[in-house]
GROMACS .gro file of N, CA and C in nm:
model
  309
    1MET      N    1  -0.821   5.464   7.334
    1MET     CA    2  -0.775   5.434   7.468
    1MET      C    3  -0.684   5.542   7.519
    2LYS      N    4  -0.675   5.550   7.646
    2LYS     CA    5  -0.586   5.645   7.713
    2LYS      C    6  -0.451   5.579   7.730
    3VAL      N    7  -0.342   5.654   7.726
    3VAL     CA    8  -0.207   5.605   7.745
    3VAL      C    9  -0.149   5.671   7.870
    4GLU      N   10  -0.096   5.587   7.958
    4GLU     CA   11  -0.028   5.639   8.080
    4GLU      C   12   0.113   5.580   8.086
    5TRP      N   13   0.207   5.670   8.117
    5TRP     CA   14   0.348   5.627   8.127
    5TRP      C   15   0.382   5.605   8.274
    6ALA      N   16   0.448   5.495   8.301
    6ALA     CA   17   0.501   5.470   8.434
    6ALA      C   18   0.618   5.563   8.459
    7PRO      N   19   0.644   5.602   8.582
    7PRO     CA   20   0.758   5.690   8.611
    7PRO      C   21   0.890   5.640   8.556
    8ARG      N   22   0.917   5.512   8.565
    8ARG     CA   23   1.039   5.453   8.511
    8ARG      C   24   1.049   5.474   8.359
    9ALA      N   25   0.937   5.448   8.289
    9ALA     CA   26   0.934   5.464   8.146
    9ALA      C   27   0.960   5.612   8.104
   10LEU      N   28   0.894   5.701   8.175
   10LEU     CA   29   0.912   5.843   8.148
   10LEU      C   30   1.055   5.885   8.173
   11HIS      N   31   1.115   5.836   8.282
   11HIS     CA   32   1.254   5.868   8.315
   11HIS      C   33   1.348   5.816   8.204
   12GLU      N   34   1.324   5.695   8.155
   12GLU     CA   35   1.404   5.639   8.048
   12GLU      C   36   1.389   5.717   7.920
   13TRP      N   37   1.266   5.762   7.889
   13TRP     CA   38   1.242   5.846   7.771
   13TRP      C   39   1.322   5.974   7.779
   14GLU      N   40   1.315   6.041   7.894
   14GLU     CA   41   1.387   6.169   7.912
   14GLU      C   42   1.540   6.146   7.900
   15ASN      N   43   1.591   6.041   7.960
   15ASN     CA   44   1.734   6.013   7.949
   15ASN      C   45   1.774   5.982   7.806
   16THR      N   46   1.691   5.909   7.735
   16THR     CA   47   1.723   5.875   7.596
   16THR      C   48   1.720   5.998   7.508
   17VAL      N   49   1.623   6.084   7.528
   17VAL     CA   50   1.617   6.206   7.449
   17VAL      C   51   1.742   6.294   7.477
   18ARG      N   52   1.779   6.308   7.603
   18ARG     CA   53   1.898   6.383   7.636
   18ARG      C   54   2.024   6.325   7.575
   19TYR      N   55   2.036   6.191   7.580
   19TYR     CA   56   2.153   6.124   7.522
   19TYR      C   57   2.159   6.149   7.370
   20ILE      N   58   2.046   6.129   7.302
   20ILE     CA   59   2.046   6.150   7.157
   20ILE      C   60   2.079   6.294   7.121
   21TYR      N   61   2.022   6.388   7.198
   21TYR     CA   62   2.053   6.530   7.174
   21TYR      C   63   2.202   6.558   7.191
   22ARG      N   64   2.259   6.506   7.299
   22ARG     CA   65   2.399   6.531   7.328
   22ARG      C   66   2.494   6.468   7.223
   23GLU      N   67   2.458   6.347   7.182
   23GLU     CA   68   2.547   6.272   7.093
   23GLU      C   69   2.523   6.298   6.944
   24PHE      N   70   2.397   6.326   6.907
   24PHE     CA   71   2.360   6.331   6.765
   24PHE      C   72   2.294   6.460   6.722
   25GLY      N   73   2.258   6.545   6.820
   25GLY     CA   74   2.202   6.674   6.787
   25GLY      C   75   2.051   6.683   6.801
   26ARG      N   76   2.005   6.808   6.788
   26ARG     CA   77   1.865   6.839   6.808
   26ARG      C   78   1.773   6.770   6.709
   27LYS      N   79   1.810   6.762   6.583
   27LYS     CA   80   1.728   6.700   6.481
   27LYS      C   81   1.703   6.551   6.514
   28ALA      N   82   1.806   6.481   6.549
   28ALA     CA   83   1.792   6.340   6.582
   28ALA      C   84   1.704   6.319   6.705
   29ALA      N   85   1.719   6.406   6.804
   29ALA     CA   86   1.637   6.396   6.924
   29ALA      C   87   1.489   6.424   6.889
   30GLU      N   88   1.463   6.521   6.804
   30GLU     CA   89   1.325   6.549   6.765
   30GLU      C   90   1.266   6.431   6.686
   31GLU      N   91   1.347   6.371   6.599
   31GLU     CA   92   1.299   6.256   6.522
   31GLU      C   93   1.261   6.139   6.616
   32PHE      N   94   1.344   6.118   6.716
   32PHE     CA   95   1.314   6.011   6.814
   32PHE      C   96   1.184   6.044   6.888
   33LYS      N   97   1.167   6.167   6.933
   33LYS     CA   98   1.046   6.205   7.006
   33LYS      C   99   0.922   6.185   6.918
   34GLN      N  100   0.933   6.223   6.790
   34GLN     CA  101   0.823   6.208   6.697
   34GLN      C  102   0.789   6.061   6.672
   35SER      N  103   0.893   5.979   6.664
   35SER     CA  104   0.870   5.835   6.642
   35SER      C  105   0.798   5.774   6.761
   36VAL      N  106   0.841   5.806   6.882
   36VAL     CA  107   0.774   5.752   7.002
   36VAL      C  108   0.632   5.801   7.009
   37ALA      N  109   0.609   5.927   6.980
   37ALA     CA  110   0.472   5.983   6.984
   37ALA      C  111   0.384   5.915   6.878
   38LYS      N  112   0.437   5.890   6.762
   38LYS     CA  113   0.360   5.826   6.654
   38LYS      C  114   0.317   5.684   6.699
   39TRP      N  115   0.411   5.608   6.755
   39TRP     CA  116   0.380   5.472   6.796
   39TRP      C  117   0.288   5.473   6.922
   40GLU      N  118   0.305   5.569   7.007
   40GLU     CA  119   0.213   5.581   7.122
   40GLU      C  120   0.071   5.601   7.075
   41ALA      N  121   0.054   5.685   6.976
   41ALA     CA  122  -0.083   5.709   6.921
   41ALA      C  123  -0.139   5.584   6.855
   42ARG      N  124  -0.052   5.509   6.788
   42ARG     CA  125  -0.098   5.388   6.722
   42ARG      C  126  -0.140   5.280   6.820
   43ILE      N  127  -0.065   5.262   6.930
   43ILE     CA  128  -0.102   5.159   7.024
   43ILE      C  129  -0.226   5.202   7.105
   44ALA      N  130  -0.250   5.333   7.114
   44ALA     CA  131  -0.371   5.380   7.179
   44ALA      C  132  -0.496   5.337   7.099
   45ILE      N  133  -0.482   5.331   6.969
   45ILE     CA  134  -0.591   5.288   6.882
   45ILE      C  135  -0.598   5.136   6.874
   46ASN      N  136  -0.483   5.073   6.861
   46ASN     CA  137  -0.480   4.927   6.843
   46ASN      C  138  -0.359   4.865   6.918
   47PRO      N  139  -0.377   4.835   7.046
   47PRO     CA  140  -0.264   4.781   7.122
   47PRO      C  141  -0.218   4.644   7.077
   48GLU      N  142  -0.305   4.570   7.004
   48GLU     CA  143  -0.268   4.438   6.956
   48GLU      C  144  -0.172   4.446   6.837
   49LEU      N  145  -0.139   4.564   6.797
   49LEU     CA  146  -0.043   4.588   6.693
   49LEU      C  147   0.096   4.530   6.731
   50ALA      N  148   0.124   4.530   6.859
   50ALA     CA  149   0.251   4.480   6.911
   50ALA      C  150   0.238   4.336   6.954
   51HIS      N  151   0.344   4.263   6.942
   51HIS     CA  152   0.349   4.122   6.982
   51HIS      C  153   0.375   4.110   7.132
   52GLN      N  154   0.338   3.996   7.187
   52GLN     CA  155   0.369   3.968   7.329
   52GLN      C  156   0.519   3.964   7.345
   53GLU      N  157   0.565   4.027   7.453
   53GLU     CA  158   0.709   4.033   7.481
   53GLU      C  159   0.755   3.895   7.531
   54SER      N  160   0.838   3.828   7.456
   54SER     CA  161   0.877   3.692   7.490
   54SER      C  162   0.952   3.682   7.622
   55LEU      N  163   1.024   3.784   7.659
   55LEU     CA  164   1.098   3.781   7.783
   55LEU      C  165   1.009   3.793   7.908
   56LEU      N  166   0.884   3.832   7.886
   56LEU     CA  167   0.791   3.852   7.999
   56LEU      C  168   0.669   3.760   7.989
   57LYS      N  169   0.677   3.650   7.918
   57LYS     CA  170   0.564   3.561   7.902
   57LYS      C  171   0.517   3.500   8.032
   58HIS      N  172   0.603   3.484   8.126
   58HIS     CA  173   0.569   3.417   8.253
   58HIS      C  174   0.495   3.508   8.351
   59ARG      N  175   0.473   3.633   8.314
   59ARG     CA  176   0.408   3.731   8.403
   59ARG      C  177   0.258   3.717   8.397
   60ASP      N  178   0.192   3.770   8.502
   60ASP     CA  179   0.046   3.769   8.507
   60ASP      C  180  -0.017   3.857   8.403
   61LYS      N  181   0.049   3.970   8.375
   61LYS     CA  182  -0.002   4.064   8.276
   61LYS      C  183   0.052   4.024   8.140
   62LEU      N  184  -0.020   4.062   8.036
   62LEU     CA  185   0.025   4.035   7.899
   62LEU      C  186   0.101   4.157   7.853
   63TYR      N  187   0.232   4.151   7.869
   63TYR     CA  188   0.319   4.260   7.825
   63TYR      C  189   0.344   4.246   7.675
   64ARG      N  190   0.344   4.361   7.612
   64ARG     CA  191   0.370   4.367   7.467
   64ARG      C  192   0.491   4.454   7.444
   65GLY      N  193   0.565   4.428   7.338
   65GLY     CA  194   0.684   4.508   7.304
   65GLY      C  195   0.672   4.560   7.164
   66LEU      N  196   0.704   4.687   7.143
   66LEU     CA  197   0.695   4.752   7.015
   66LEU      C  198   0.823   4.830   6.989
   67ILE      N  199   0.893   4.794   6.884
   67ILE     CA  200   1.014   4.866   6.850
   67ILE      C  201   0.980   5.002   6.795
   68VAL      N  202   1.036   5.109   6.858
   68VAL     CA  203   1.002   5.245   6.818
   68VAL      C  204   1.123   5.317   6.752
   69SER      N  205   1.241   5.257   6.767
   69SER     CA  206   1.360   5.314   6.701
   69SER      C  207   1.459   5.200   6.687
   70LYS      N  208   1.573   5.230   6.631
   70LYS     CA  209   1.674   5.126   6.607
   70LYS      C  210   1.713   5.051   6.733
   71TYR      N  211   1.718   5.118   6.847
   71TYR     CA  212   1.766   5.056   6.969
   71TYR      C  213   1.663   5.053   7.082
   72ASN      N  214   1.543   5.103   7.062
   72ASN     CA  215   1.446   5.118   7.169
   72ASN      C  216   1.313   5.050   7.143
   73LYS      N  217   1.258   4.998   7.253
   73LYS     CA  218   1.131   4.926   7.245
   73LYS      C  219   1.042   4.974   7.358
   74LEU      N  220   0.915   5.003   7.326
   74LEU     CA  221   0.815   5.033   7.430
   74LEU      C  222   0.762   4.903   7.484
   75ILE      N  223   0.760   4.889   7.615
   75ILE     CA  224   0.705   4.772   7.680
   75ILE      C  225   0.577   4.821   7.751
   76PHE      N  226   0.464   4.758   7.721
   76PHE     CA  227   0.337   4.804   7.774
   76PHE      C  228   0.239   4.689   7.797
   77TYR      N  229   0.135   4.717   7.869
   77TYR     CA  230   0.022   4.624   7.887
   77TYR      C  231  -0.106   4.705   7.889
   78VAL      N  232  -0.216   4.636   7.872
   78VAL     CA  233  -0.345   4.700   7.865
   78VAL      C  234  -0.434   4.647   7.977
   79GLU      N  235  -0.500   4.739   8.047
   79GLU     CA  236  -0.601   4.704   8.145
   79GLU      C  237  -0.721   4.794   8.122
   80GLU      N  238  -0.837   4.732   8.103
   80GLU     CA  239  -0.959   4.801   8.070
   80GLU      C  240  -0.936   4.886   7.947
   81ASP      N  241  -0.951   5.018   7.959
   81ASP     CA  242  -0.933   5.103   7.841
   81ASP      C  243  -0.808   5.191   7.855
   82ILE      N  244  -0.708   5.142   7.926
   82ILE     CA  245  -0.585   5.218   7.945
   82ILE      C  246  -0.465   5.135   7.901
   83VAL      N  247  -0.379   5.197   7.824
   83VAL     CA  248  -0.249   5.137   7.785
   83VAL      C  249  -0.147   5.192   7.883
   84TYR      N  250  -0.084   5.103   7.958
   84TYR     CA  251   0.019   5.144   8.055
   84TYR      C  252   0.156   5.115   7.996
   85ILE      N  253   0.233   5.218   7.968
   85ILE     CA  254   0.369   5.200   7.917
   85ILE      C  255   0.458   5.180   8.041
   86SER      N  256   0.514   5.061   8.051
   86SER     CA  257   0.592   5.023   8.168
   86SER      C  258   0.739   5.059   8.157
   87ASP      N  259   0.793   5.057   8.034
   87ASP     CA  260   0.936   5.080   8.019
   87ASP      C  261   0.965   5.120   7.876
   88LEU      N  262   1.070   5.195   7.859
   88LEU     CA  263   1.131   5.221   7.729
   88LEU      C  264   1.263   5.145   7.736
   89TRP      N  265   1.269   5.035   7.671
   89TRP     CA  266   1.381   4.941   7.683
   89TRP      C  267   1.485   4.962   7.576
   90ASP      N  268   1.611   4.980   7.620
   90ASP     CA  269   1.722   4.988   7.525
   90ASP      C  270   1.760   4.846   7.492
   91MET      N  271   1.740   4.806   7.368
   91MET     CA  272   1.758   4.666   7.330
   91MET      C  273   1.904   4.623   7.326
   92ARG      N  274   1.994   4.715   7.350
   92ARG     CA  275   2.138   4.677   7.356
   92ARG      C  276   2.173   4.622   7.493
   93ARG      N  277   2.085   4.634   7.588
   93ARG     CA  278   2.109   4.581   7.724
   93ARG      C  279   2.094   4.428   7.726
   94GLU      N  280   2.142   4.371   7.835
   94GLU     CA  281   2.127   4.229   7.856
   94GLU      C  282   1.979   4.198   7.867
   95PRO      N  283   1.926   4.108   7.785
   95PRO     CA  284   1.782   4.080   7.785
   95PRO      C  285   1.727   4.037   7.920
   96SER      N  286   1.803   3.961   7.997
   96SER     CA  287   1.750   3.912   8.126
   96SER      C  288   1.721   4.026   8.225
   97ARG      N  289   1.784   4.141   8.204
   97ARG     CA  290   1.760   4.256   8.292
   97ARG      C  291   1.620   4.311   8.279
   98LEU      N  292   1.556   4.292   8.164
   98LEU     CA  293   1.419   4.345   8.143
   98LEU      C  294   1.325   4.282   8.243
   99SER      N  295   1.335   4.151   8.260
   99SER     CA  296   1.245   4.085   8.353
   99SER      C  297   1.263   4.133   8.496
  100ARG      N  298   1.389   4.158   8.533
  100ARG     CA  299   1.416   4.207   8.669
  100ARG      C  300   1.367   4.352   8.688
  101ARG      N  301   1.372   4.433   8.583
  101ARG     CA  302   1.330   4.571   8.595
  101ARG      C  303   1.180   4.586   8.620
  102LEU      N  304   1.102   4.495   8.565
  102LEU     CA  305   0.957   4.507   8.573
  102LEU      C  306   0.896   4.421   8.681
  103LYS      N  307   0.951   4.425   8.798
  103LYS     CA  308   0.897   4.346   8.911
  103LYS      C  309   0.788   4.423   8.981
   0.00000   0.00000   0.00000
């Protein structure tokens, strides 16, 4: 399957990489980037690897959440043969904000 990132998700990814680089260094930022890329490749092969995101059960789309690092989760859904990554969610945030972000 093909994977497409929503602009919000890509923006969050870039901000997270910059934050990790600034706070923890180049090696930590590279490890984060590799982890996200690894999980992105895995969900392209098998998107059912991730569970349904419980905070988004009431939505029309079946959103799935996959933890890609200690504090981050990829939120995505599948339509036809495309995996759409909707958000890179920092799990330290207030959970109710996730539902509001994905309107």
